[in-house]
Amino acid sequence: MRHGVSGRKLRRPTAHRLAMLRNLVTSFLEKERVQTTTAKAKEVRPIAEKMITLGKKGTLSARRQAGAFIRKESVVTKVFDVLGPRFGQRPGGYSRIVKLGPRAGDGADMSLIELVGSEFKKKEKKKKGKEAAKKPAK
């Protein structure tokens, strides 16, 4: 029986799994949205939320703990300068997982993990015609 054994192995050896999770958390916090398999998204979510909670604390010890896990120093800076203050009043639940359906190649369940408040916004289409003609050519 597996009493009290938490987490998924994701069919990887321990070192590979930890390296993959560190890379995925770093990319997720950097881009605020990552498309991955559902199992990986469910494993990344609590780790990423702990990093944001460290960012909310803002202490030197918290910065060192986050720096020991996150791969890029620029992402650590973003967590403490941008994400920590953004979620300062929120008591948790900084991310959401949106299921996208099966992957075309192997049928794996795909999901989109994103930070709350960074919802997808449609880009405005560039207007052709009159506005393009008004701008002088250099």
C-alpha positions as a Python dict, from the first residue, in 0.01 Angstrom:
ca = {
    (1, 'M'): (0, 0, 0),
    (2, 'R'): (112, 353, -68),
    (3, 'H'): (-8, 528, 247),
    (4, 'G'): (98, 892, 258),
    (5, 'V'): (301, 875, -62),
    (6, 'S'): (218, 1185, -261),
    (7, 'G'): (317, 1305, -605),
    (8, 'R'): (344, 1149, -948),
    (9, 'K'): (656, 981, -1081),
    (10, 'L'): (571, 1072, -1443),
    (11, 'R'): (769, 766, -1562),
    (12, 'R'): (1101, 942, -1499),
    (13, 'P'): (1393, 884, -1264),
    (14, 'T'): (1405, 1120, -966),
    (15, 'A'): (1679, 1351, -1097),
    (16, 'H'): (1513, 1384, -1439),
    (17, 'R'): (1172, 1449, -1280),
    (18, 'L'): (1306, 1720, -1048),
    (19, 'A'): (1499, 1889, -1330),
    (20, 'M'): (1189, 1883, -1551),
    (21, 'L'): (971, 2032, -1276),
    (22, 'R'): (1227, 2306, -1205),
    (23, 'N'): (1239, 2396, -1574),
    (24, 'L'): (860, 2388, -1607),
    (25, 'V'): (808, 2606, -1297),
    (26, 'T'): (1068, 2853, -1424),
    (27, 'S'): (902, 2874, -1766),
    (28, 'F'): (556, 2902, -1611),
    (29, 'L'): (653, 3190, -1383),
    (30, 'E'): (841, 3363, -1666),
    (31, 'K'): (566, 3341, -1930),
    (32, 'E'): (264, 3319, -1693),
    (33, 'R'): (108, 3053, -1918),
    (34, 'V'): (236, 2710, -2026),
    (35, 'Q'): (76, 2431, -2227),
    (36, 'T'): (170, 2086, -2099),
    (37, 'T'): (18, 1749, -2009),
    (38, 'T'): (-244, 1744, -1736),
    (39, 'A'): (-31, 1529, -1502),
    (40, 'K'): (266, 1767, -1529),
    (41, 'A'): (40, 2070, -1479),
    (42, 'K'): (-102, 1917, -1161),
    (43, 'E'): (250, 1861, -1029),
    (44, 'V'): (374, 2210, -1124),
    (45, 'R'): (84, 2398, -970),
    (46, 'P'): (165, 2353, -596),
    (47, 'I'): (535, 2419, -650),
    (48, 'A'): (468, 2740, -846),
    (49, 'E'): (219, 2859, -586),
    (50, 'K'): (479, 2804, -312),
    (51, 'M'): (725, 3019, -510),
    (52, 'I'): (466, 3299, -535),
    (53, 'T'): (400, 3269, -160),
    (54, 'L'): (774, 3312, -103),
    (55, 'G'): (754, 3620, -327),
    (56, 'K'): (479, 3759, -104),
    (57, 'K'): (700, 3719, 204),
    (58, 'G'): (979, 3919, 41),
    (59, 'T'): (1249, 3829, 295),
    (60, 'L'): (1609, 3749, 211),
    (61, 'S'): (1558, 3392, 327),
    (62, 'A'): (1255, 3354, 99),
    (63, 'R'): (1453, 3497, -195),
    (64, 'R'): (1730, 3242, -135),
    (65, 'Q'): (1481, 2956, -112),
    (66, 'A'): (1319, 3060, -441),
    (67, 'G'): (1660, 3107, -602),
    (68, 'A'): (1758, 2754, -503),
    (69, 'F'): (1467, 2612, -704),
    (70, 'I'): (1406, 2857, -992),
    (71, 'R'): (1663, 2835, -1271),
    (72, 'K'): (1681, 3201, -1384),
    (73, 'E'): (1771, 3495, -1164),
    (74, 'S'): (1546, 3721, -1375),
    (75, 'V'): (1246, 3500, -1290),
    (76, 'V'): (1330, 3517, -918),
    (77, 'T'): (1334, 3896, -949),
    (78, 'K'): (997, 3885, -1128),
    (79, 'V'): (846, 3667, -855),
    (80, 'F'): (951, 3911, -582),
    (81, 'D'): (897, 4241, -766),
    (82, 'V'): (590, 4169, -981),
    (83, 'L'): (404, 3852, -880),
    (84, 'G'): (438, 3885, -502),
    (85, 'P'): (281, 4231, -490),
    (86, 'R'): (19, 4135, -752),
    (87, 'F'): (-111, 3850, -537),
    (88, 'G'): (-47, 4023, -203),
    (89, 'Q'): (-412, 4029, -93),
    (90, 'R'): (-496, 3684, -234),
    (91, 'P'): (-473, 3397, 20),
    (92, 'G'): (-380, 3132, -239),
    (93, 'G'): (-504, 2988, -564),
    (94, 'Y'): (-276, 3190, -791),
    (95, 'S'): (-304, 2955, -1091),
    (96, 'R'): (-566, 2766, -1285),
    (97, 'I'): (-553, 2457, -1504),
    (98, 'V'): (-765, 2455, -1820),
    (99, 'K'): (-802, 2120, -1994),
    (100, 'L'): (-751, 2133, -2370),
    (101, 'G'): (-822, 1775, -2478),
    (102, 'P'): (-600, 1502, -2622),
    (103, 'R'): (-271, 1570, -2799),
    (104, 'A'): (-277, 1482, -3169),
    (105, 'G'): (40, 1273, -3168),
    (106, 'D'): (-9, 1032, -2878),
    (107, 'G'): (-346, 1117, -2725),
    (108, 'A'): (-205, 1252, -2396),
    (109, 'D'): (-443, 1481, -2206),
    (110, 'M'): (-320, 1838, -2256),
    (111, 'S'): (-381, 2134, -2028),
    (112, 'L'): (-301, 2500, -2007),
    (113, 'I'): (-174, 2622, -1671),
    (114, 'E'): (-193, 2998, -1628),
    (115, 'L'): (-175, 3259, -1356),
    (116, 'V'): (-504, 3410, -1246),
    (117, 'G'): (-534, 3758, -1392),
    (118, 'S'): (-332, 3684, -1707),
    (119, 'E'): (-625, 3563, -1914),
    (120, 'F'): (-592, 3542, -2288),
    (121, 'K'): (-661, 3871, -2462),
    (122, 'K'): (-724, 3880, -2833),
    (123, 'K'): (-483, 4089, -3034),
    (124, 'E'): (-637, 4371, -3227),
    (125, 'K'): (-612, 4323, -3599),
    (126, 'K'): (-411, 4578, -3790),
    (127, 'K'): (-632, 4796, -4003),
    (128, 'K'): (-543, 4807, -4367),
    (129, 'G'): (-642, 5069, -4616),
    (130, 'K'): (-696, 5427, -4503),
    (131, 'E'): (-473, 5423, -4193),
    (132, 'A'): (-188, 5254, -4379),
    (133, 'A'): (-213, 5514, -4655),
    (134, 'K'): (-200, 5806, -4407),
    (135, 'K'): (140, 5708, -4270),
    (136, 'P'): (422, 5860, -4477),
    (137, 'A'): (686, 5625, -4610),
    (138, 'K'): (1041, 5687, -4489),
}
